[in-house]
Coordinates of N, CA and C in Angstrom, one line a residue:
S1 N -136.3 -56.5 25.2 CA -136.2 -57.4 26.3 C -134.7 -57.5 26.7
G2 N -133.8 -57.2 25.8 CA -132.4 -57.3 26.1 C -131.8 -56.0 26.7
Q3 N -132.7 -55.1 27.1 CA -132.2 -53.8 27.6 C -131.7 -54.0 29.0
P4 N -130.7 -53.2 29.4 CA -130.2 -53.2 30.8 C -131.3 -52.6 31.7
A5 N -131.2 -52.8 33.0 CA -132.2 -52.4 33.9 C -132.3 -50.9 33.9
W6 N -131.2 -50.1 33.8 CA -131.3 -48.7 33.9 C -132.0 -48.2 32.7
A7 N -131.9 -48.8 31.5 CA -132.6 -48.3 30.3 C -134.1 -48.6 30.4
K8 N -134.5 -49.8 31.0 CA -135.9 -50.1 31.2 C -136.5 -49.1 32.2
N9 N -135.7 -48.7 33.3 CA -136.2 -47.8 34.3 C -136.4 -46.4 33.6
L10 N -135.4 -46.0 32.8 CA -135.5 -44.7 32.1 C -136.7 -44.6 31.2
N11 N -136.9 -45.7 30.4 CA -138.1 -45.8 29.5 C -139.4 -45.7 30.3
A12 N -139.5 -46.4 31.4 CA -140.7 -46.3 32.2 C -140.9 -44.9 32.8
R13 N -139.8 -44.2 33.2 CA -139.9 -42.8 33.7 C -140.4 -41.9 32.6
I14 N -139.8 -42.1 31.4 CA -140.2 -41.2 30.2 C -141.7 -41.5 29.9
H15 N -142.1 -42.7 29.9 CA -143.5 -43.0 29.6 C -144.4 -42.4 30.7
A16 N -144.0 -42.4 32.0 CA -144.8 -41.7 33.0 C -144.8 -40.2 32.8
A17 N -143.7 -39.6 32.3 CA -143.7 -38.2 32.1 C -144.6 -37.8 30.9
V18 N -144.7 -38.7 29.9 CA -145.6 -38.4 28.8 C -147.1 -38.5 29.2
Q19 N -147.4 -39.4 30.2 CA -148.7 -39.5 30.7 C -149.2 -38.3 31.5
D20 N -148.2 -37.7 32.2 CA -148.5 -36.5 33.0 C -147.5 -35.4 32.7
P21 N -147.6 -34.7 31.6 CA -146.6 -33.7 31.2 C -146.6 -32.5 32.1
G22 N -147.7 -32.2 32.7 CA -147.8 -31.0 33.6 C -146.9 -31.2 34.9
A23 N -146.9 -32.4 35.4 CA -146.1 -32.7 36.6 C -144.6 -32.6 36.2
F24 N -144.3 -33.2 35.1 CA -142.9 -33.2 34.6 C -142.4 -31.7 34.4
Q25 N -143.2 -30.9 33.7 CA -142.9 -29.5 33.5 C -142.7 -28.8 34.8
H26 N -143.5 -29.0 35.8 CA -143.4 -28.3 37.0 C -142.1 -28.7 37.7
A27 N -141.8 -30.0 37.7 CA -140.6 -30.5 38.4 C -139.3 -29.9 37.7
F28 N -139.4 -29.9 36.3 CA -138.2 -29.4 35.6 C -138.0 -27.9 35.9
L29 N -139.0 -27.1 35.8 CA -138.9 -25.7 36.1 C -138.4 -25.4 37.5
S30 N -138.9 -26.2 38.4 CA -138.5 -26.0 39.8 C -137.0 -26.4 40.0
N31 N -136.6 -27.4 39.3 CA -135.2 -27.8 39.4 C -134.3 -26.8 38.6
L32 N -134.8 -26.2 37.5 CA -134.1 -25.3 36.7 C -133.8 -24.0 37.5
S33 N -134.8 -23.5 38.2 CA -134.6 -22.3 39.0 C -133.5 -22.5 40.1
K34 N -133.5 -23.7 40.7 CA -132.5 -24.0 41.8 C -131.1 -24.2 41.2
S35 N -131.0 -24.7 40.0 CA -129.7 -24.9 39.3 C -129.1 -23.6 39.0
L36 N -129.9 -22.6 38.7 CA -129.3 -21.3 38.4 C -128.5 -20.7 39.5
F37 N -128.9 -21.0 40.7 CA -128.2 -20.5 41.9 C -126.8 -21.2 42.0
L38 N -126.6 -22.3 41.4 CA -125.3 -23.0 41.3 C -124.5 -22.5 40.1
L39 N -125.2 -22.3 39.0 CA -124.6 -22.0 37.7 C -123.9 -20.6 37.7
M40 N -124.6 -19.6 38.3 CA -124.0 -18.3 38.3 C -122.7 -18.2 39.1
P41 N -122.6 -18.8 40.3 CA -121.3 -18.8 40.9 C -120.3 -19.7 40.2
L42 N -120.7 -20.7 39.6 CA -119.8 -21.6 38.8 C -119.2 -20.8 37.6
F43 N -120.0 -20.0 37.0 CA -119.5 -19.1 35.9 C -118.5 -18.2 36.4
A44 N -118.8 -17.6 37.6 CA -117.8 -16.6 38.2 C -116.5 -17.4 38.6
A45 N -116.6 -18.6 39.0 CA -115.4 -19.4 39.4 C -114.6 -19.7 38.1
M46 N -115.3 -20.0 37.0 CA -114.6 -20.3 35.8 C -113.8 -19.0 35.3
L47 N -114.5 -17.9 35.5 CA -113.8 -16.6 35.1 C -112.6 -16.4 36.0
Q48 N -112.8 -16.7 37.3 CA -111.7 -16.6 38.3 C -110.5 -17.4 37.9
L49 N -110.8 -18.6 37.4 CA -109.7 -19.5 37.0 C -109.0 -19.0 35.7
L50 N -109.8 -18.4 34.9 CA -109.2 -17.9 33.6 C -108.3 -16.7 33.9
Y51 N -108.5 -16.0 34.9 CA -107.7 -14.8 35.3 C -107.0 -15.0 36.6
I52 N -106.5 -16.2 36.8 CA -105.9 -16.5 38.1 C -104.6 -15.7 38.4
R53 N -103.9 -15.4 37.3 CA -102.6 -14.6 37.5 C -102.9 -13.2 37.8
R54 N -104.0 -12.6 37.5 CA -104.3 -11.2 37.7 C -104.8 -11.0 39.1
K55 N -105.1 -12.0 39.8 CA -105.7 -11.9 41.2 C -106.8 -11.0 41.4
P56 N -107.9 -11.2 40.6 CA -109.1 -10.3 40.7 C -109.9 -10.7 41.9
Y57 N -110.8 -9.9 42.3 CA -111.7 -10.2 43.4 C -112.8 -11.1 42.8
F58 N -113.2 -12.1 43.6 CA -114.2 -13.1 43.1 C -115.6 -12.3 42.9
V59 N -115.8 -11.4 43.8 CA -117.1 -10.6 43.7 C -117.2 -9.9 42.4
D60 N -116.1 -9.4 41.9 CA -116.2 -8.7 40.5 C -116.7 -9.7 39.5
H61 N -116.2 -10.9 39.5 CA -116.6 -11.9 38.6 C -118.1 -12.4 38.9
L62 N -118.5 -12.4 40.1 CA -119.8 -12.7 40.5 C -120.8 -11.7 39.9
V63 N -120.5 -10.4 40.0 CA -121.3 -9.3 39.5 C -121.4 -9.5 37.9
L64 N -120.2 -9.7 37.3 CA -120.2 -9.9 35.9 C -121.0 -11.1 35.5
S65 N -121.0 -12.2 36.3 CA -121.8 -13.4 36.0 C -123.3 -13.0 36.1
L66 N -123.7 -12.2 37.0 CA -125.1 -11.8 37.1 C -125.5 -11.0 35.9
H67 N -124.7 -10.1 35.5 CA -125.0 -9.3 34.3 C -125.0 -10.1 33.1
H68 N -124.1 -11.0 32.9 CA -124.1 -11.9 31.8 C -125.3 -12.8 31.7
H69 N -125.8 -13.3 32.8 CA -127.0 -14.1 32.8 C -128.2 -13.3 32.5
V70 N -128.3 -12.1 33.0 CA -129.5 -11.3 32.7 C -129.5 -11.0 31.2
L71 N -128.4 -10.6 30.6 CA -128.3 -10.3 29.2 C -128.7 -11.6 28.4
S72 N -128.2 -12.7 28.8 CA -128.5 -14.0 28.1 C -130.0 -14.3 28.2
F73 N -130.6 -14.1 29.4 CA -132.1 -14.3 29.5 C -132.9 -13.3 28.6
L74 N -132.4 -12.1 28.5 CA -133.1 -11.1 27.6 C -132.9 -11.5 26.2
V75 N -131.8 -12.1 25.8 CA -131.6 -12.6 24.4 C -132.6 -13.7 24.2
V76 N -132.7 -14.6 25.1 CA -133.6 -15.8 25.0 C -135.1 -15.3 24.8
L77 N -135.5 -14.3 25.6 CA -136.8 -13.7 25.5 C -137.0 -13.0 24.1
A78 N -136.0 -12.3 23.6 CA -136.1 -11.7 22.3 C -136.2 -12.8 21.2
L79 N -135.4 -13.9 21.4 CA -135.5 -15.0 20.4 C -136.9 -15.6 20.4
L80 N -137.5 -15.8 21.6 CA -138.8 -16.3 21.7 C -139.8 -15.4 21.0
G81 N -139.6 -14.1 21.2 CA -140.5 -13.1 20.5 C -140.3 -13.2 19.0
L82 N -139.1 -13.3 18.5 CA -138.9 -13.5 17.1 C -139.6 -14.7 16.5
A83 N -139.5 -15.8 17.3 CA -140.1 -17.1 16.9 C -141.6 -17.0 16.8
A84 N -142.2 -16.1 17.7 CA -143.6 -16.0 17.7 C -144.2 -15.2 16.6
L85 N -143.4 -14.4 16.0 CA -143.9 -13.5 14.9 C -144.3 -14.3 13.7
P86 N -145.3 -13.8 12.9 CA -145.7 -14.6 11.7 C -144.6 -14.4 10.7
G87 N -144.6 -15.4 9.8 CA -143.6 -15.4 8.7 C -142.6 -16.5 9.0
E88 N -141.7 -16.8 8.1 CA -140.8 -17.9 8.3 C -139.3 -17.4 8.5
D89 N -138.7 -16.8 7.5 CA -137.3 -16.6 7.6 C -136.8 -15.2 7.8
W90 N -137.7 -14.3 8.0 CA -137.3 -12.9 8.2 C -136.5 -12.7 9.5
G91 N -136.7 -13.5 10.5 CA -136.0 -13.3 11.7 C -134.6 -14.0 11.8
T92 N -134.1 -14.6 10.8 CA -132.8 -15.3 10.9 C -131.7 -14.4 11.2
L93 N -131.5 -13.3 10.4 CA -130.4 -12.4 10.7 C -130.5 -11.7 12.1
P94 N -131.7 -11.2 12.5 CA -131.7 -10.6 13.8 C -131.4 -11.7 14.9
A95 N -131.8 -12.9 14.7 CA -131.6 -14.0 15.6 C -130.1 -14.3 15.7
L96 N -129.4 -14.3 14.6 CA -127.9 -14.5 14.6 C -127.2 -13.4 15.3
A97 N -127.7 -12.1 15.1 CA -127.1 -11.0 15.8 C -127.3 -11.1 17.3
L98 N -128.5 -11.5 17.7 CA -128.8 -11.7 19.1 C -127.9 -12.7 19.7
L99 N -127.6 -13.8 19.0 CA -126.8 -14.9 19.6 C -125.4 -14.5 19.8
V100 N -124.9 -13.5 19.0 CA -123.5 -13.0 19.1 C -123.4 -12.0 20.3
L101 N -124.5 -11.4 20.7 CA -124.5 -10.4 21.7 C -123.9 -10.8 23.0
P102 N -124.3 -11.9 23.7 CA -123.7 -12.3 25.0 C -122.2 -12.5 25.0
P103 N -121.6 -13.2 24.0 CA -120.1 -13.3 24.0 C -119.4 -11.9 23.8
L104 N -120.0 -11.1 22.9 CA -119.4 -9.8 22.7 C -119.5 -8.9 24.0
H105 N -120.6 -9.0 24.6 CA -120.8 -8.3 25.9 C -119.8 -8.8 26.9
L106 N -119.6 -10.1 27.0 CA -118.6 -10.7 27.9 C -117.2 -10.2 27.6
A107 N -116.9 -10.2 26.3 CA -115.5 -9.7 25.9 C -115.3 -8.3 26.3
A108 N -116.3 -7.4 26.0 CA -116.2 -6.0 26.4 C -116.1 -5.8 27.9
S109 N -116.8 -6.6 28.6 CA -116.8 -6.5 30.1 C -115.4 -7.0 30.6
L110 N -114.9 -8.1 30.1 CA -113.6 -8.6 30.5 C -112.5 -7.6 30.2
R111 N -112.6 -7.0 29.0 CA -111.6 -6.0 28.6 C -111.6 -4.8 29.5
R112 N -112.8 -4.4 29.9 CA -112.9 -3.2 30.8 C -112.4 -3.6 32.2
I113 N -112.8 -4.8 32.7 CA -112.4 -5.1 34.1 C -110.9 -5.4 34.2
H114 N -110.3 -6.1 33.2 CA -108.9 -6.5 33.3 C -108.0 -5.7 32.5
G115 N -108.5 -4.8 31.7 CA -107.6 -3.9 30.9 C -106.8 -4.6 29.9
Q116 N -107.2 -5.7 29.3 CA -106.5 -6.3 28.2 C -107.1 -5.9 26.9
G117 N -106.4 -6.2 25.8 CA -106.8 -5.8 24.5 C -108.0 -6.6 24.0
W118 N -108.5 -6.2 22.9 CA -109.7 -6.9 22.3 C -109.4 -8.3 21.9
A119 N -108.3 -8.6 21.4 CA -108.0 -9.9 20.9 C -108.0 -10.9 22.1
K120 N -107.3 -10.6 23.2 CA -107.2 -11.5 24.3 C -108.6 -11.6 25.0
S121 N -109.3 -10.5 25.0 CA -110.6 -10.5 25.7 C -111.6 -11.4 24.8
L122 N -111.6 -11.2 23.5 CA -112.4 -12.0 22.7 C -112.1 -13.5 22.7
L123 N -110.8 -13.8 22.8 CA -110.4 -15.2 22.9 C -110.8 -15.8 24.2
K124 N -110.6 -15.1 25.3 CA -111.0 -15.6 26.6 C -112.6 -15.7 26.7
A125 N -113.3 -14.7 26.1 CA -114.7 -14.8 26.2 C -115.2 -16.0 25.4
G126 N -114.6 -16.3 24.2 CA -115.0 -17.4 23.4 C -114.7 -18.7 24.2
M127 N -113.5 -18.8 24.8 CA -113.2 -20.0 25.6 C -114.2 -20.2 26.7
I128 N -114.5 -19.2 27.5 CA -115.4 -19.3 28.6 C -116.8 -19.6 28.2
S129 N -117.2 -19.0 27.0 CA -118.6 -19.2 26.5 C -118.7 -20.7 26.1
F130 N -117.7 -21.2 25.4 CA -117.7 -22.6 25.0 C -117.8 -23.6 26.2
A131 N -116.9 -23.4 27.2 CA -116.9 -24.2 28.3 C -118.2 -24.1 29.1
Y132 N -118.7 -22.9 29.3 CA -119.9 -22.7 30.1 C -121.1 -23.3 29.3
G133 N -121.1 -23.1 28.0 CA -122.2 -23.7 27.2 C -122.3 -25.2 27.4
F134 N -121.1 -25.8 27.3 CA -121.0 -27.3 27.5 C -121.6 -27.6 28.9
T135 N -121.2 -26.9 29.9 CA -121.6 -27.1 31.3 C -123.1 -26.9 31.4
V136 N -123.7 -25.9 30.8 CA -125.1 -25.7 30.9 C -125.9 -26.8 30.1
A137 N -125.3 -27.3 29.0 CA -126.0 -28.4 28.3 C -126.0 -29.6 29.1
L138 N -124.9 -29.9 29.8 CA -124.9 -31.1 30.7 C -125.8 -30.9 31.9
T139 N -125.9 -29.7 32.4 CA -126.8 -29.5 33.5 C -128.3 -29.7 33.1
L140 N -128.6 -29.1 31.9 CA -130.0 -29.3 31.4 C -130.3 -30.8 31.2
L141 N -129.4 -31.5 30.6 CA -129.6 -32.9 30.4 C -129.8 -33.7 31.8
G142 N -129.0 -33.3 32.7 CA -129.2 -33.9 34.1 C -130.5 -33.5 34.7
L143 N -130.9 -32.3 34.5 CA -132.2 -31.8 35.1 C -133.4 -32.5 34.4
L144 N -133.2 -32.8 33.1 CA -134.3 -33.5 32.4 C -134.5 -34.9 33.0
V145 N -133.4 -35.6 33.3 CA -133.4 -36.9 33.9 C -133.9 -36.9 35.3
L146 N -133.4 -35.9 36.1 CA -133.8 -35.8 37.5 C -135.3 -35.4 37.6
S147 N -135.8 -34.7 36.6 CA -137.2 -34.3 36.7 C -138.2 -35.4 36.3
L148 N -137.8 -36.4 35.7 CA -138.7 -37.5 35.3 C -139.3 -38.1 36.6
P149 N -140.6 -38.5 36.6 CA -141.2 -39.0 37.7 C -140.6 -40.4 38.1
K150 N -140.6 -40.7 39.4 CA -140.1 -42.0 39.9 C -141.1 -43.1 39.6
V151 N -140.7 -44.2 39.2 CA -141.6 -45.4 39.0 C -141.2 -46.5 39.9

């Protein structure tokens, strides 16, 4: 009873989503696909800022962003496939190897595009992966709230 109005509203929206999970899932997936059109250029812009002194073309980072997202989606599909296999812990090592693949690919791509050494490329790939991961997490949280039905 002592909850603020926004908390009561959020609880009511969550309760409505539990009552009709299909509508919530449809709204979330619809919003997710739209957000990817914003996230890919945002990733390219983050790369552009990271390499601002080198004056690269934005389109190069946009193409790298597309490749990085495709690889990340393939990793997610492979992880889902591993999770669907029978047994419990045999997929832990392959899953860890798969999770390391996108940052390593990004570092190798940055090294090739900008001609820097492995150390700088790995450091910058780690920095951009952390910052972008935080951005994606905030985006997903926002999408969850936006996808809740209105009451």
